[in-house]
Tab-separated table of C-alpha atoms in Angstrom:
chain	number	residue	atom	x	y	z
A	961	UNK	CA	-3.508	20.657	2.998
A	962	UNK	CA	-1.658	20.418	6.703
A	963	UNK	CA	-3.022	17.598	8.530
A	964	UNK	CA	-4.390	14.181	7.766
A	965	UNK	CA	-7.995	13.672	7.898
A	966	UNK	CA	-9.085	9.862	7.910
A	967	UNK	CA	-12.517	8.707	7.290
A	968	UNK	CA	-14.334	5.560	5.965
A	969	UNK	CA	-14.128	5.032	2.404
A	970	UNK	CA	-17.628	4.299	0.209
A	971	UNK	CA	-15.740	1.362	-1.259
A	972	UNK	CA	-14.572	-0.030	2.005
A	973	UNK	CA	-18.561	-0.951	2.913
A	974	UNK	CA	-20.441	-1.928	-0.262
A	975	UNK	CA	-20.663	-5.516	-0.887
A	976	UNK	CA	-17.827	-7.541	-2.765
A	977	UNK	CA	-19.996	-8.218	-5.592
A	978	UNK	CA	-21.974	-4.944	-5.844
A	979	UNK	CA	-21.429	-3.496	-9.417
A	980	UNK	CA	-20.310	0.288	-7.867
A	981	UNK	CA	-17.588	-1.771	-6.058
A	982	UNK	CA	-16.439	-4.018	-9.376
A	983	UNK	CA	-16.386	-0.889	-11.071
A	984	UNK	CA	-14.426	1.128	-8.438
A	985	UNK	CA	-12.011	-1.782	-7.809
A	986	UNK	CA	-11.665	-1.549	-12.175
A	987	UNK	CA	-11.300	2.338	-11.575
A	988	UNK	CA	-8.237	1.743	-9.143
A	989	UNK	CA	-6.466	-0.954	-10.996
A	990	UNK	CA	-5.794	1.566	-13.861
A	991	UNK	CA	-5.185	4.762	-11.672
A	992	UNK	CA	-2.613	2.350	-10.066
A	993	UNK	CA	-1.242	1.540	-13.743
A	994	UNK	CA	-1.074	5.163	-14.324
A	995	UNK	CA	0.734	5.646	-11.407
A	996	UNK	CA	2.939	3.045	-11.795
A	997	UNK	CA	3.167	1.857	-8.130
A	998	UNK	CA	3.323	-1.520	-8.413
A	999	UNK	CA	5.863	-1.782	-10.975
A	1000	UNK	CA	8.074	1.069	-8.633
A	1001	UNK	CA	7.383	-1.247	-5.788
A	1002	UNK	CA	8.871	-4.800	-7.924
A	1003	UNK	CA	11.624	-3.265	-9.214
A	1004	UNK	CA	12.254	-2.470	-5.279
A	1005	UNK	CA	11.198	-5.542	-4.504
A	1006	UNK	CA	12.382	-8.303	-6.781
A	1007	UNK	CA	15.969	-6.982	-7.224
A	1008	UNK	CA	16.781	-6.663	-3.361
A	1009	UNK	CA	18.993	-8.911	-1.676
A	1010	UNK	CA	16.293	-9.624	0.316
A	1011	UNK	CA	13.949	-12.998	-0.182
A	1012	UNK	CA	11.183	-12.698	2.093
A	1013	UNK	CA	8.474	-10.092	1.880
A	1014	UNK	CA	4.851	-9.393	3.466
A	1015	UNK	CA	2.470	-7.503	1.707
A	1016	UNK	CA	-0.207	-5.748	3.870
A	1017	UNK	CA	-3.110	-5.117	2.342
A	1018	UNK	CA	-2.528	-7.776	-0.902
A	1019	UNK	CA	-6.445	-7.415	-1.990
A	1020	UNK	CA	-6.526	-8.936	-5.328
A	1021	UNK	CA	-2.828	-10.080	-5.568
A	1022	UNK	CA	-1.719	-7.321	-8.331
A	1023	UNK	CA	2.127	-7.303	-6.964
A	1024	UNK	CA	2.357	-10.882	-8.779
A	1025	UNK	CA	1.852	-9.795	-11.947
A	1026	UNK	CA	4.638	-8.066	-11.747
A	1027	UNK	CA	7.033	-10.411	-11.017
A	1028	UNK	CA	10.113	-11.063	-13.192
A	1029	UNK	CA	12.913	-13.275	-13.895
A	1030	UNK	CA	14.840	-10.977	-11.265
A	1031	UNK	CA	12.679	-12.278	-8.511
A	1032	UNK	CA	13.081	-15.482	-8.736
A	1033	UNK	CA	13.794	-16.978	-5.314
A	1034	UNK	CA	11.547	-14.147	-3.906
A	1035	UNK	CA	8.854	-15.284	-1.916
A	1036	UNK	CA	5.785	-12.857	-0.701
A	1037	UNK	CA	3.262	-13.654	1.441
A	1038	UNK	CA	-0.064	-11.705	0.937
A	1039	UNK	CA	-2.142	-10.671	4.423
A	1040	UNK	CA	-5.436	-9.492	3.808
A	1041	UNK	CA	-9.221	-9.997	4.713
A	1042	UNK	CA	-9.563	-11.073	1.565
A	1043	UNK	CA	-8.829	-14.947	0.399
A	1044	UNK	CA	-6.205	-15.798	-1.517
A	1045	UNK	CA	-6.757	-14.816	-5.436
A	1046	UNK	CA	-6.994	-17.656	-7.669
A	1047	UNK	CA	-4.329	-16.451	-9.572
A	1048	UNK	CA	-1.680	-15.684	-6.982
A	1049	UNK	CA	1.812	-17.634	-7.409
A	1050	UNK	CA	1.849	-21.520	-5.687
A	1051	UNK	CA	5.040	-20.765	-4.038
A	1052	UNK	CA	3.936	-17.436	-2.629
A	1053	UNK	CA	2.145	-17.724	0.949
A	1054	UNK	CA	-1.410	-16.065	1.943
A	1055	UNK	CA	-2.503	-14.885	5.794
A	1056	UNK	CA	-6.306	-13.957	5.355
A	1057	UNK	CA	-7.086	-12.258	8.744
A	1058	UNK	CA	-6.189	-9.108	10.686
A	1059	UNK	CA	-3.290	-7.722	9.843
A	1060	UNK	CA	-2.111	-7.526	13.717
A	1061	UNK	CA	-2.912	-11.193	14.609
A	1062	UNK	CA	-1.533	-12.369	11.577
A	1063	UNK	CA	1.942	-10.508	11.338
A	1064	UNK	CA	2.669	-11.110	15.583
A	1065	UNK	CA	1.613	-14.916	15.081
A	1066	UNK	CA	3.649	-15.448	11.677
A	1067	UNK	CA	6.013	-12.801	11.064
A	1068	UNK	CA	9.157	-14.208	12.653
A	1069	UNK	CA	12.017	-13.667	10.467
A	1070	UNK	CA	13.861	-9.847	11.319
A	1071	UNK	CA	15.482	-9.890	8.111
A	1072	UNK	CA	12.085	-10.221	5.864
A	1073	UNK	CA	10.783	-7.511	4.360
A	1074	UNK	CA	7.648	-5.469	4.334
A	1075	UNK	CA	4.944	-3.841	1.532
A	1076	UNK	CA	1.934	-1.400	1.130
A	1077	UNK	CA	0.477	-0.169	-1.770
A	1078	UNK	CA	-2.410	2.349	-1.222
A	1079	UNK	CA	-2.985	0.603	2.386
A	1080	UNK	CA	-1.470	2.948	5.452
A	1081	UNK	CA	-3.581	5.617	4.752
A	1082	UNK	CA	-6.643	3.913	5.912
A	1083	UNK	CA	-5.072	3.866	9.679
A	1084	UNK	CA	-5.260	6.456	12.468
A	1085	UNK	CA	-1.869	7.643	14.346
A	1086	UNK	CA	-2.319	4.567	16.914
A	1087	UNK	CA	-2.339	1.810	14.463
A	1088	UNK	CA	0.364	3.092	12.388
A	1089	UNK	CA	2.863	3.263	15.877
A	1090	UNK	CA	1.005	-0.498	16.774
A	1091	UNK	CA	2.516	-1.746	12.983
A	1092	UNK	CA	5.439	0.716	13.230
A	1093	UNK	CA	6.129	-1.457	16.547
A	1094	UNK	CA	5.711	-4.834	14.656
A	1095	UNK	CA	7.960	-3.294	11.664
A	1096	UNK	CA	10.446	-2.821	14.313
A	1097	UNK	CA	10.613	-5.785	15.498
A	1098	UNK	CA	10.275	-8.278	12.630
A	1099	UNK	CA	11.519	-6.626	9.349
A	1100	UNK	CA	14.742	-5.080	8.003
A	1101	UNK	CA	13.096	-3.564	4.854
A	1102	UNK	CA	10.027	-1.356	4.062
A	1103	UNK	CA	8.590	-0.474	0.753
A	1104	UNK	CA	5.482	1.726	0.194
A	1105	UNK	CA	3.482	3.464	-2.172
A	1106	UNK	CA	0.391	5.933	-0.665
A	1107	UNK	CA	-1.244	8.899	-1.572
A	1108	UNK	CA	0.129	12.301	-1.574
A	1109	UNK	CA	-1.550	14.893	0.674
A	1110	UNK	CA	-0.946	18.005	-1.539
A	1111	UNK	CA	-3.708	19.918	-2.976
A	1112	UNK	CA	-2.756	20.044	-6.472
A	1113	UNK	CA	-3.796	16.150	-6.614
A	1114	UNK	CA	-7.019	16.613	-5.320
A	1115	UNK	CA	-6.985	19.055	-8.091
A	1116	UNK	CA	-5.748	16.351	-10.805
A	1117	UNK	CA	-8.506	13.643	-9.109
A	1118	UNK	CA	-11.457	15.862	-9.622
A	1119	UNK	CA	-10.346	16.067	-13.761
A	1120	UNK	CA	-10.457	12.746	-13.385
A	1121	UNK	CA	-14.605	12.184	-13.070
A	1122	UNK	CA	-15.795	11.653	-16.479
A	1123	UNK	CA	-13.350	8.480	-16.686
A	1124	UNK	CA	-14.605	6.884	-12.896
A	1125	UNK	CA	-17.474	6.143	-11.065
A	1126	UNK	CA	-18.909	8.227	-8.156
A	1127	UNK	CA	-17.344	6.234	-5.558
A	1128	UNK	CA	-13.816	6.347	-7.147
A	1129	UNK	CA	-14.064	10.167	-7.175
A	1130	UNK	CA	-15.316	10.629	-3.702
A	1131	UNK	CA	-12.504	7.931	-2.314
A	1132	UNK	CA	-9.865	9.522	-4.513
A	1133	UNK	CA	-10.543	12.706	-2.846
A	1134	UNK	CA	-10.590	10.849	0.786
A	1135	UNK	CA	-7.608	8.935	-0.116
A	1136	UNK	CA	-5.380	12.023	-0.871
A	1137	UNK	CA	-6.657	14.032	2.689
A	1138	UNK	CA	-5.480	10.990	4.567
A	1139	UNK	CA	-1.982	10.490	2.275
A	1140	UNK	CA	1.449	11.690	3.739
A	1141	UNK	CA	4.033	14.320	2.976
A	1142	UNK	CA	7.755	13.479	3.192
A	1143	UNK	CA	8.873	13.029	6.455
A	1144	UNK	CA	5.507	11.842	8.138
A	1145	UNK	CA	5.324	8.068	7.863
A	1146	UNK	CA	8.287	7.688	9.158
A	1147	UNK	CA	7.635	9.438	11.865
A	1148	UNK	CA	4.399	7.789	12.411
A	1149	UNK	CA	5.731	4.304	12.248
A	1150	UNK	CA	7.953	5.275	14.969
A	1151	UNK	CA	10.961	3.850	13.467
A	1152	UNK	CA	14.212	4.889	14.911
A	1153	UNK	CA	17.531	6.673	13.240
A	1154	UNK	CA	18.748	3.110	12.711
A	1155	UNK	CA	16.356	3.181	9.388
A	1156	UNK	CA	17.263	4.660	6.298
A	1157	UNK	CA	14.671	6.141	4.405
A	1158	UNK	CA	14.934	7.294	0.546
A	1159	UNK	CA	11.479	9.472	0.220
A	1160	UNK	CA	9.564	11.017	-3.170
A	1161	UNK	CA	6.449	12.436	-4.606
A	1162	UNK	CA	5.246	11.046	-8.075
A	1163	UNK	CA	4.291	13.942	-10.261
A	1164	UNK	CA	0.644	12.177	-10.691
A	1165	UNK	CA	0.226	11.884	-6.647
A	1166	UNK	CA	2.186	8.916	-5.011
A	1167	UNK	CA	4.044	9.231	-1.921
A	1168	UNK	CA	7.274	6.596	-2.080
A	1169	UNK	CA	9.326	5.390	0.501
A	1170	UNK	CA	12.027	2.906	0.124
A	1171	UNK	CA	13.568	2.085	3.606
A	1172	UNK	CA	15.511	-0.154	5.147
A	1173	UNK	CA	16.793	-1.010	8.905
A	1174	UNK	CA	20.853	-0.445	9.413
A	1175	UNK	CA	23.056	-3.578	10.766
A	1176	UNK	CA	20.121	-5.975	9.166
C-alpha cells in the first residue's frame, strides 16, 4: 500500500443512536482492547513528568478508564463533538466543539501535552500541517496511536468479519488505507528536528508514536 487514501467513514454519518452505529462503536471498543492502544497510550501518559494533556478526538472518554494511581495529579481535557461522557473524571476538563477553535482559544500552556487514538487518520495533508502548526506552538509532548497502512492488516481485518458488523469491516478496511507508515506523521505534522520521535508498528496493526519537543 504506498499512499494514503482518505474517505468518509459509514460510521462517521449514521445517527448516534442507530443500532449499526451502537454496534460498530461496540465493534471498536474491543478491536481497541485487542490492540491495546489505550493502555500503550496511559502508561505514556500517566507516568510522564508531564501534568497536562489534550485528547483530540476523546469520543466516549475510554482513556479514563485507564487511569491509575501513577496519574494522579494528571489532568486531561477531552475535545470532541461529542459531550462530555457521564462517566468521565470531575477533575478532568471537556471542550465539545471543533477541534481548531477549541485548541487556538484554550490551549495555552507550551508545556501540556497532546493525544490521539484512532483520530489523525480521518484528516487530509492540510489539516494535519493546520494541527501540526497548533502542536507546535502549544505542546511539548505528543502521543498517538493510528492505523497501520500495510497490507497484511487489511489482510488480518477482513478475518475479522464473522466477529463485526458490516460497517466495522468496511471502516476497518478505510481506516488502514488512510493509516501511516513510520516516518509519515511526523512529517505531516510538520514538526521540526527539535522533536524527538520514538516510532513502532503493533504486530495486530497500530502505528505508535511517542514524541516529545527538545528544550520543553
Amino acid at each position: 500500500m504506498k499512499d494514503r487514501l482518505v474517505i468518509p467513514e459509514i460510521l462517521d454519518s449514521l445517527p448516534h443512536t442507530d443500532p449499526a452505529a451502537k454496534r460498530a462503536r461496540r465493534d471498536l471498543r474491543v478491536i481497541n482492547w485487542l490492540m491495546g492502544n489505550y493502555r500503550w497510550v496511559s502508561r505514556r501518559v500517566f507516568s510522564s513528568s508531564c501534568r497536562n494533556w489534550f485528547e483530540l478526538g476523546a469520543g466516549e472518554g475510554r482513556l479514563s478508564s485507564c487511569s491509575s494511581p501513577a496519574g494522579k495529579g494528571v489532568v486531561v481535557t477531552g475535545v470532541d463533538f461529542a459531550p462530555r461522557p457521564h462517566d468521565w473524571p470531575d477533575s478532568w476538563h471537556w471542550m465539545q466543539g471543533d477541534l481548531f477553535d477549541s485548541l487556538d482559544k484554550e490551549a495555552k500552556s507550551s508545556s501540556s501535552g497532546c493525544i490521539a487514538v484512532l483520530f489523525l487518520h480521518h484528516f487530509q495533508k492540510p489539516e494535519l500541517q493546520r494541527l501540526g502548526g497548533i502542536v507546535e506552538e502549544k505542546f511539548a509532548g505528543l502521543v498517538v496511536a493510528e492505523p497501520a497502512r500495510y497490507r497484511i492488516f487489511r489482510v488480518l481485518a477482513y478475518a475479522l468479519f464473522p466477529f463485526v458488523n458490516s460497517v466495522t469491516w468496511h471502516d476497518m478496511q478505510i481506516s488502514i488505507g488512510a493509516g501511516f507508515k513510520p516516518g509519515e506523521l511526523m512529517d505531516l505534522l510538520g514538526l521540526g528536528s527539535n522533536w524527538q520521535a520514538s516510532e513502532s508498528v503493533h504486530w495486530l496493526g497500530g502505528y505508535r508514536i511517542e514524541a516529545w519537543k527538545e528544550n520543553s
